[in-house]
Coordinates of C-alpha atoms in Angstrom, one line a residue:
M10 CA -21.6 13.1 3.7
R11 CA -18.9 13.0 5.8
A12 CA -20.1 9.6 7.6
V13 CA -23.0 7.7 7.3
G14 CA -26.1 9.0 8.9
Q15 CA -24.4 12.3 9.5
V16 CA -25.9 15.9 8.3
A17 CA -22.3 17.1 7.5
Q18 CA -21.3 17.5 3.1
V19 CA -18.6 16.7 1.8
D20 CA -16.7 20.2 0.4
A21 CA -14.1 20.8 -1.6
H22 CA -11.8 21.7 2.2
T23 CA -12.7 18.3 3.2
R24 CA -10.1 16.5 4.3
F25 CA -9.0 13.1 3.0
G26 CA -6.4 10.9 2.9
M27 CA -4.0 10.1 -0.5
M28 CA -2.1 7.1 0.0
S29 CA -0.8 5.6 -2.3
T30 CA -0.8 9.1 -4.3
T31 CA 1.1 9.8 -2.5
K32 CA 4.4 8.3 -4.0
A33 CA 3.9 10.8 -6.8
M34 CA 4.9 13.4 -4.3
T35 CA 7.8 11.0 -3.2
A36 CA 9.2 10.8 -6.6
M37 CA 9.2 14.6 -7.0
A38 CA 10.7 14.8 -4.2
V39 CA 13.7 12.3 -4.9
A40 CA 13.9 14.4 -8.3
M41 CA 14.9 18.1 -7.1
L42 CA 17.0 16.8 -5.2
V43 CA 19.1 15.4 -8.2
D44 CA 18.4 18.2 -9.6
E45 CA 20.6 20.3 -6.4
G46 CA 23.0 17.6 -7.5
K47 CA 22.4 15.8 -3.7
L48 CA 21.4 12.5 -5.5
A49 CA 21.7 11.1 -8.9
W50 CA 18.8 8.4 -10.4
D51 CA 22.3 6.0 -10.8
D52 CA 23.6 6.7 -7.2
P53 CA 23.8 3.7 -5.3
V54 CA 21.4 3.6 -2.0
Q55 CA 24.1 2.6 0.2
K56 CA 26.2 6.2 -0.5
T57 CA 24.2 8.2 1.2
L58 CA 22.8 5.8 3.4
P59 CA 25.0 2.6 4.0
W60 CA 23.7 0.9 6.6
F61 CA 20.8 -0.5 4.6
Q62 CA 21.1 -3.9 2.6
L63 CA 18.5 -6.5 1.4
S64 CA 18.9 -9.9 2.1
D65 CA 21.5 -10.1 -0.9
A66 CA 24.4 -8.1 -0.5
E67 CA 25.4 -7.7 -3.6
F68 CA 23.0 -6.5 -5.0
S69 CA 22.4 -4.8 -2.0
R70 CA 25.2 -2.6 -3.2
Q71 CA 24.4 -2.2 -6.9
L72 CA 20.6 -1.1 -6.1
T73 CA 20.4 2.9 -7.0
V74 CA 18.3 5.2 -5.9
R75 CA 15.9 4.9 -9.3
D76 CA 15.2 1.5 -7.9
T77 CA 13.6 2.6 -4.3
L78 CA 11.0 3.9 -6.6
R79 CA 10.1 1.4 -9.7
H80 CA 8.7 -1.3 -7.7
N81 CA 11.4 -4.6 -9.3
A82 CA 14.2 -4.3 -7.2
G83 CA 12.9 -8.3 -6.0
V84 CA 10.9 -7.3 -2.6
G85 CA 7.8 -9.0 -2.8
Q86 CA 4.8 -8.0 -1.1
N87 CA 4.3 -9.6 2.1
A88 CA 7.0 -6.5 2.9
N89 CA 3.9 -5.1 4.5
L90 CA 3.7 -6.4 6.9
L91 CA 6.7 -4.9 8.8
W92 CA 4.8 -1.6 8.7
L93 CA 1.2 -3.0 9.6
R94 CA 2.6 -4.7 12.5
G95 CA 2.3 -0.8 14.0
D96 CA 5.1 -1.1 16.4
L97 CA 8.6 -0.1 14.0
S98 CA 9.8 2.6 13.1
S99 CA 11.0 3.8 9.7
R100 CA 14.5 2.6 10.0
Q101 CA 13.7 -0.6 11.9
I102 CA 10.8 -1.5 9.2
L103 CA 13.9 -0.7 6.4
E104 CA 16.4 -2.3 8.6
R105 CA 14.3 -5.8 9.1
L106 CA 14.2 -6.0 5.4
R107 CA 17.4 -7.9 5.4
E108 CA 15.9 -10.7 7.2
L109 CA 12.9 -11.5 4.5
P110 CA 14.3 -13.9 0.9
Q111 CA 14.2 -11.6 -1.9
D112 CA 10.9 -12.3 -3.5
Y113 CA 11.9 -12.9 -6.6
L114 CA 15.3 -12.0 -9.0
P115 CA 16.0 -8.5 -9.0
Y116 CA 14.3 -6.3 -12.8
S117 CA 12.8 -9.9 -13.5
S118 CA 10.0 -8.8 -12.3
F119 CA 7.0 -6.0 -10.9
S120 CA 5.8 -7.2 -7.4
Y121 CA 4.2 -3.2 -5.5
A122 CA 6.3 -2.2 -2.2
N123 CA 5.6 0.1 0.1
V124 CA 8.7 -0.2 1.8
M125 CA 10.6 1.2 -1.3
Y126 CA 9.1 4.2 -1.1
Q127 CA 10.3 4.6 2.4
L128 CA 13.0 3.7 1.0
A129 CA 13.2 6.8 -1.2
G130 CA 12.0 9.4 1.7
E131 CA 15.0 8.4 4.4
L132 CA 17.3 9.2 1.4
V133 CA 15.5 12.2 0.8
S134 CA 16.2 12.5 4.5
A135 CA 19.8 12.0 5.1
A136 CA 20.0 14.1 1.4
S137 CA 18.4 17.5 2.1
G138 CA 18.7 16.9 6.4
M139 CA 15.1 17.7 6.6
P140 CA 12.6 15.0 7.8
W141 CA 10.8 13.7 4.5
D142 CA 7.1 15.1 5.6
R143 CA 9.3 18.6 6.5
F144 CA 10.6 18.4 3.2
V145 CA 7.5 18.0 0.7
E146 CA 5.6 20.1 3.1
T147 CA 8.2 23.2 2.6
R148 CA 9.2 22.1 -0.9
I149 CA 5.9 21.0 -2.3
F150 CA 3.2 22.4 -0.3
A151 CA 4.4 26.1 0.3
P152 CA 5.7 26.8 -3.0
L153 CA 2.0 25.5 -4.6
G154 CA -0.4 26.9 -1.5
M155 CA -1.1 24.1 -0.4
D156 CA -2.3 25.0 3.0
E157 CA -4.9 22.0 3.3
S158 CA -2.3 19.5 2.3
S159 CA 0.3 17.7 5.2
A160 CA 2.4 14.9 4.6
T161 CA 0.7 12.8 7.6
Y162 CA -1.9 11.8 9.4
A163 CA -0.4 13.8 12.6
G164 CA -0.1 16.1 10.8
M165 CA -3.4 16.1 9.5
L166 CA -4.4 16.5 12.9
A167 CA -2.5 19.1 14.3
Q168 CA -4.2 21.2 11.7
H169 CA -6.8 21.0 14.6
T170 CA -9.4 20.9 11.5
D171 CA -12.9 19.3 12.0
N172 CA -14.2 19.0 8.1
V173 CA -12.8 15.6 7.8
S174 CA -14.4 13.1 6.2
T175 CA -15.0 9.9 8.1
A176 CA -13.4 5.7 6.6
H177 CA -15.8 3.6 6.1
F178 CA -15.9 -1.0 5.6
R179 CA -18.3 -3.1 4.5
I180 CA -18.1 -6.0 7.4
D181 CA -20.5 -8.8 7.1
G182 CA -22.5 -6.5 4.4
A183 CA -22.6 -3.9 6.3
L184 CA -21.1 -0.3 5.9
H185 CA -19.9 0.5 8.9
Q186 CA -17.9 3.4 10.5
V187 CA -14.0 2.7 11.0
E188 CA -11.3 4.2 12.8
D189 CA -7.8 5.1 10.4
G190 CA -5.0 2.8 10.4
T191 CA -2.6 5.7 9.8
V192 CA 0.8 4.5 7.5
D193 CA 3.4 7.5 9.3
S194 CA 5.7 4.6 9.7
V195 CA 6.5 4.8 6.4
P196 CA 5.2 8.3 5.4
A197 CA 6.4 8.6 2.1
A198 CA 4.8 5.6 0.7
G199 CA 1.0 7.0 1.4
A200 CA 0.8 8.3 4.7
A201 CA -0.3 12.2 2.3
W202 CA -4.1 14.0 3.4
S203 CA -4.6 16.6 1.9
S204 CA -8.8 18.3 -0.1
A205 CA -10.3 18.7 -3.7
S206 CA -9.0 22.0 -3.9
D207 CA -5.4 21.3 -3.1
M208 CA -5.2 18.5 -5.4
A209 CA -6.6 20.5 -8.1
R210 CA -3.1 22.3 -7.4
W211 CA -0.8 20.1 -7.5
M212 CA -2.5 18.1 -10.8
N213 CA -2.1 22.3 -12.3
F214 CA 2.0 21.9 -11.7
L215 CA 1.7 18.4 -12.9
L216 CA 0.0 19.6 -15.9
A217 CA 2.6 22.9 -16.4
G218 CA 5.5 20.4 -16.4
G219 CA 7.2 21.4 -12.8
E220 CA 6.2 25.1 -12.5
V221 CA 4.0 27.2 -10.4
D222 CA 3.5 30.8 -11.1
G223 CA 5.6 30.7 -14.2
K224 CA 8.5 29.5 -12.2
A225 CA 10.0 25.8 -12.0
L226 CA 10.6 23.9 -8.9
V227 CA 12.4 21.0 -10.6
S228 CA 14.0 20.9 -14.5
E229 CA 12.8 19.6 -17.4
K230 CA 14.9 17.2 -17.5
N231 CA 14.6 15.1 -14.2
F232 CA 10.5 15.8 -14.4
Q233 CA 10.6 13.9 -17.5
E234 CA 12.3 11.3 -15.5
M235 CA 9.5 10.5 -13.3
F236 CA 6.5 9.7 -16.5
R237 CA 9.5 7.8 -18.4
P238 CA 8.5 4.2 -18.1
Q239 CA 10.7 2.3 -16.2
A240 CA 9.4 -1.4 -15.6
L241 CA 6.7 -3.5 -16.7
A242 CA 4.0 -3.4 -15.2
A243 CA 1.8 -6.4 -14.7
G244 CA -1.8 -6.1 -17.1
E245 CA -3.7 -7.6 -14.3
F246 CA -2.4 -5.4 -11.9
Y247 CA -5.3 -3.4 -12.3
P248 CA -8.8 -5.4 -13.6
T249 CA -9.7 -1.9 -15.3
A250 CA -7.8 -3.1 -17.4
R251 CA -9.7 -5.0 -19.3
L252 CA -12.2 -2.7 -20.1
T253 CA -9.3 0.3 -21.2
Q254 CA -7.7 -1.8 -23.0
P255 CA -4.2 0.1 -23.3
H256 CA -1.6 -1.7 -26.4
W257 CA 0.6 -0.9 -23.0
M258 CA 1.7 -0.4 -19.4
T259 CA 4.1 0.2 -17.4
Y260 CA 5.8 1.7 -14.2
G261 CA 7.5 5.2 -14.2
L262 CA 8.1 6.4 -11.1
G263 CA 5.4 7.2 -8.9
W264 CA 2.9 6.7 -11.6
F265 CA 1.3 3.5 -13.6
Q266 CA 1.2 4.7 -17.7
Q267 CA -1.1 2.8 -20.4
D268 CA -2.5 4.7 -23.4
Y269 CA -5.9 5.6 -24.0
R270 CA -8.2 6.5 -27.1
G271 CA -4.1 7.6 -28.6
H272 CA -3.2 9.7 -25.2
F273 CA -0.7 8.7 -22.9
V274 CA -1.9 8.5 -19.8
A275 CA -0.2 8.5 -15.8
M276 CA -2.7 7.3 -13.6
H277 CA -2.2 6.1 -9.8
T278 CA -4.8 4.9 -6.7
G279 CA -4.4 4.7 -3.1
S280 CA -6.6 2.4 -0.5
I281 CA -6.2 1.9 2.8
D282 CA -9.1 0.0 5.1
G283 CA -11.7 2.4 4.7
R284 CA -10.4 4.7 2.0
I285 CA -9.7 4.9 -1.0
S286 CA -8.2 7.7 -4.3
I287 CA -7.7 7.9 -7.3
I288 CA -5.3 9.8 -9.6
G289 CA -5.2 10.8 -14.0
L290 CA -3.1 13.1 -15.9
M291 CA -3.6 13.2 -19.6
P292 CA -0.4 15.4 -20.4
D293 CA -1.2 16.4 -24.1
A294 CA -5.0 17.2 -23.0
K295 CA -4.1 19.6 -20.2
L296 CA -6.6 16.8 -18.5
G297 CA -5.9 16.3 -14.8
V298 CA -8.1 14.0 -12.4
Y299 CA -8.8 13.0 -8.8
V300 CA -11.0 11.1 -6.7
F301 CA -11.5 11.2 -3.2
G302 CA -13.6 8.4 -1.6
N303 CA -14.2 7.3 2.2
A304 CA -15.2 3.7 2.1
D305 CA -12.7 0.7 1.1
H306 CA -12.4 0.0 -2.4
V307 CA -14.9 1.6 -3.8
E308 CA -14.0 1.0 -7.6
L309 CA -16.7 3.7 -9.1
R310 CA -13.2 6.1 -8.9
H311 CA -12.2 4.1 -12.1
A312 CA -15.8 5.2 -13.0
L313 CA -15.5 8.4 -12.5
L314 CA -11.8 8.8 -13.9
W315 CA -12.4 7.3 -17.3
K316 CA -15.9 8.9 -17.7
V317 CA -13.8 12.8 -17.5
M318 CA -11.1 11.1 -19.6
D319 CA -14.0 10.4 -22.3
L320 CA -16.2 13.5 -22.1
Y321 CA -12.3 15.5 -22.7
T322 CA -11.4 13.6 -25.7
D323 CA -15.0 13.2 -28.0
A324 CA -15.4 9.7 -26.8
P325 CA -18.3 7.9 -27.5
S326 CA -20.9 7.8 -24.7
R327 CA -19.9 4.6 -21.8
D328 CA -21.3 3.8 -19.4
W329 CA -18.4 2.6 -17.5
S330 CA -20.3 2.8 -14.2
T331 CA -22.2 -0.2 -14.6
E332 CA -19.4 -1.9 -16.7
L333 CA -16.8 -1.6 -13.4
L334 CA -19.9 -2.3 -11.7
K335 CA -20.1 -5.7 -13.5
L336 CA -16.2 -6.5 -13.9
Y337 CA -16.2 -5.5 -9.8
G338 CA -18.7 -7.9 -9.3
E339 CA -18.0 -11.0 -11.5
L340 CA -13.8 -10.4 -9.5
E341 CA -16.0 -10.5 -5.8
A342 CA -17.9 -13.0 -6.3
K343 CA -15.2 -15.3 -8.4
G344 CA -13.6 -14.7 -4.3
K345 CA -16.3 -15.7 -2.6
A346 CA -16.4 -19.3 -5.0
D347 CA -13.0 -19.9 -4.6
E348 CA -13.5 -19.0 -0.6
R349 CA -16.0 -22.2 -1.3
A350 CA -14.2 -24.6 -2.5
Q351 CA -11.8 -23.9 0.1
D352 CA -15.1 -25.0 2.5
A353 CA -15.2 -27.6 0.0
R354 CA -12.5 -29.4 0.6
R355 CA -11.7 -29.7 4.2
V356 CA -11.4 -32.3 5.8
K357 CA -14.1 -32.7 8.6
G358 CA -14.8 -34.3 12.3
T359 CA -10.3 -33.1 12.4
R360 CA -9.2 -32.5 15.8
P361 CA -5.7 -30.8 16.8
S362 CA -3.6 -32.7 18.2
H363 CA -2.4 -31.2 20.9
R364 CA -4.5 -29.9 24.0
L365 CA -5.2 -26.1 23.3
A366 CA -3.7 -24.6 26.1
D367 CA -0.2 -26.6 24.1
Y368 CA -0.5 -23.6 21.6
A369 CA -0.7 -20.9 23.7
G370 CA 2.6 -18.9 23.5
T371 CA 4.8 -16.7 21.8
Y372 CA 6.8 -17.2 18.1
A373 CA 8.8 -15.5 16.1
H374 CA 10.4 -14.1 12.8
P375 CA 13.5 -12.6 12.1
A376 CA 12.0 -9.2 10.2
F377 CA 8.0 -9.6 10.8
G378 CA 8.7 -9.9 15.2
D379 CA 6.6 -11.4 17.6
V380 CA 3.5 -13.2 17.2
E381 CA 1.4 -14.5 20.4
V382 CA -1.2 -16.7 21.0
S383 CA -3.0 -16.8 24.0
L384 CA -5.9 -19.2 25.9
R385 CA -8.6 -16.6 27.0
D386 CA -11.7 -18.5 28.3
G387 CA -11.3 -22.1 26.3
R388 CA -10.2 -20.2 23.5
L389 CA -7.5 -19.4 21.7
Q390 CA -6.9 -15.9 20.5
L391 CA -3.8 -15.2 17.9
R392 CA -2.1 -11.0 17.7
F393 CA 0.5 -9.7 15.2
G394 CA 1.3 -6.8 17.0
P395 CA 0.2 -4.3 19.8
E396 CA -2.5 -3.0 17.4
A397 CA -6.1 -4.3 17.9
V398 CA -7.3 -4.6 13.7
N399 CA -4.8 -7.9 14.5
A400 CA -5.6 -8.9 17.3
G401 CA -8.6 -11.5 17.2
P402 CA -9.8 -15.8 17.7
L403 CA -9.0 -18.6 17.0
K404 CA -11.1 -21.4 15.3
H405 CA -10.5 -24.9 14.5
W406 CA -10.2 -26.0 10.3
Q407 CA -9.2 -29.5 10.3
Y408 CA -6.4 -30.6 11.9
D409 CA -3.2 -28.4 12.7
S410 CA -5.5 -25.8 11.0
F411 CA -6.7 -23.0 12.3
R412 CA -8.7 -19.5 11.2
W413 CA -7.9 -16.5 12.0
R414 CA -10.5 -13.8 12.2
S415 CA -8.9 -10.6 13.4
G416 CA -9.8 -7.2 14.7
D417 CA -13.7 -6.0 13.7
G418 CA -12.7 -9.2 10.4
R419 CA -12.7 -6.7 8.2
H420 CA -10.3 -8.9 6.1
G421 CA -12.7 -12.0 7.0
E422 CA -10.6 -15.0 7.8
S423 CA -6.9 -16.2 7.0
L424 CA -5.1 -18.9 7.9
A425 CA -2.9 -20.0 10.4
Q426 CA -1.6 -23.3 10.6
F427 CA 0.8 -24.8 12.6
E428 CA 3.8 -27.0 12.4
L429 CA 4.7 -30.4 14.2
A430 CA 8.3 -30.6 15.1
S431 CA 10.6 -34.4 14.5
D432 CA 8.8 -34.7 18.8
G433 CA 5.6 -34.1 18.1
S434 CA 6.3 -30.5 19.4
I435 CA 4.1 -27.5 18.4
A436 CA 7.1 -26.0 16.3
A437 CA 5.8 -22.9 14.3
V438 CA 2.9 -21.5 13.2
T439 CA 2.9 -19.7 9.2
L440 CA -0.3 -17.4 8.4
G441 CA -2.1 -16.8 5.6
G442 CA -0.6 -20.1 4.0
D443 CA 2.9 -17.7 2.8
P444 CA 5.5 -19.8 4.0
S445 CA 7.6 -16.8 3.6
V446 CA 5.5 -15.5 7.0
R447 CA 6.5 -18.2 9.1
F448 CA 7.0 -17.7 13.0
A449 CA 8.9 -20.2 14.6
R450 CA 8.0 -21.7 18.3
Q451 CA 10.2 -19.9 21.6
K452 CA 11.1 -22.0 24.0
R453 CA 9.7 -20.7 27.5
A454 CA 11.8 -19.9 30.6
G455 CA 12.9 -23.5 32.3
Q456 CA 12.1 -25.2 29.6
D457 CA 15.3 -27.7 28.2
K458 CA 17.1 -25.9 25.4

């Protein structure tokens, strides 16, 4: 069904979000521009975008086009907060990266970074002279006949189709319809929408080595570059690897890679609140699988992918659904057990060190912007950016720590830890227990400096 409780059925033309499976299209766009000599894989990013800089100025000069696509340039996942705010443009998001300390030594680790794919999208725009979304739609969708696809959420709405699935999220144990959250501010990371019919066209194109109707849209050399291992990927990035048991797992350019039953497999998932997707390619078997879903983190997607892989390789029968239900069920149970253990460590009977009104005010971070804390009807509220999903009440936890339940509660509760200055005044608030997400208290008008 397109939505729980409705009669409208999903068909091959129903629109779903592609989320991070969009990244392969961004890599393809870069490959096309490398073919044309407008970009080169190992050119410095600053050659095309001289304004871009990370916190490490020296590494910023060395950062290459290739580095924007392989998740090992030192940018951590907390950078996602830049686009989750909902009020920053793509350029503003990328400019603020210079205010974030790098999470690890470049090339020494693997950390999934959506904003770096948006940097690749900016390279596409600058090198081609057209916005990333227009490039993808004219250079990829149009030649492949993908007229049910759009590069952004706004573009999907402009198609004026009513054959669109509805997002769902399990909140407090019940499945609810939720409004779509878009990533149109970082579209090259995961904003595209499509249908099963068009995904078949996309996968046929990929399995044909970048050709459609006998015409190559990208050279064989640069097509293969996307599927060449570029970085070691953490084996636990996908818990499903505990069952597929690959001998190796790497990241190419827009693709995770592993071996399975003697075959090379390229795959990628996509997730956003209320929606999931997965794509898998087994090139030597000319096999492609794509799964859309309109409920949050339904890991049946993995079961469907690997079941099809088994069917086409004459593997012994295996109940992937049962195995994955057990695996992800155990992970969920562990998460709940960890929450209970944290609850047990709570120091009961404590009180905040200040009156609640004293915590109200504006707190600022050089990259993530402002957090507003206010007192309403005797209860503290915290808002991060303009989106309602990032606003909600604070409940006292212990000492100067509070629990924040934002929006409709889909993400449960997170920690908001207030910090005192040496004079006892409230100096800052840290979200999620991450020291890098510390917002300093701003002076009110008329206060002493």
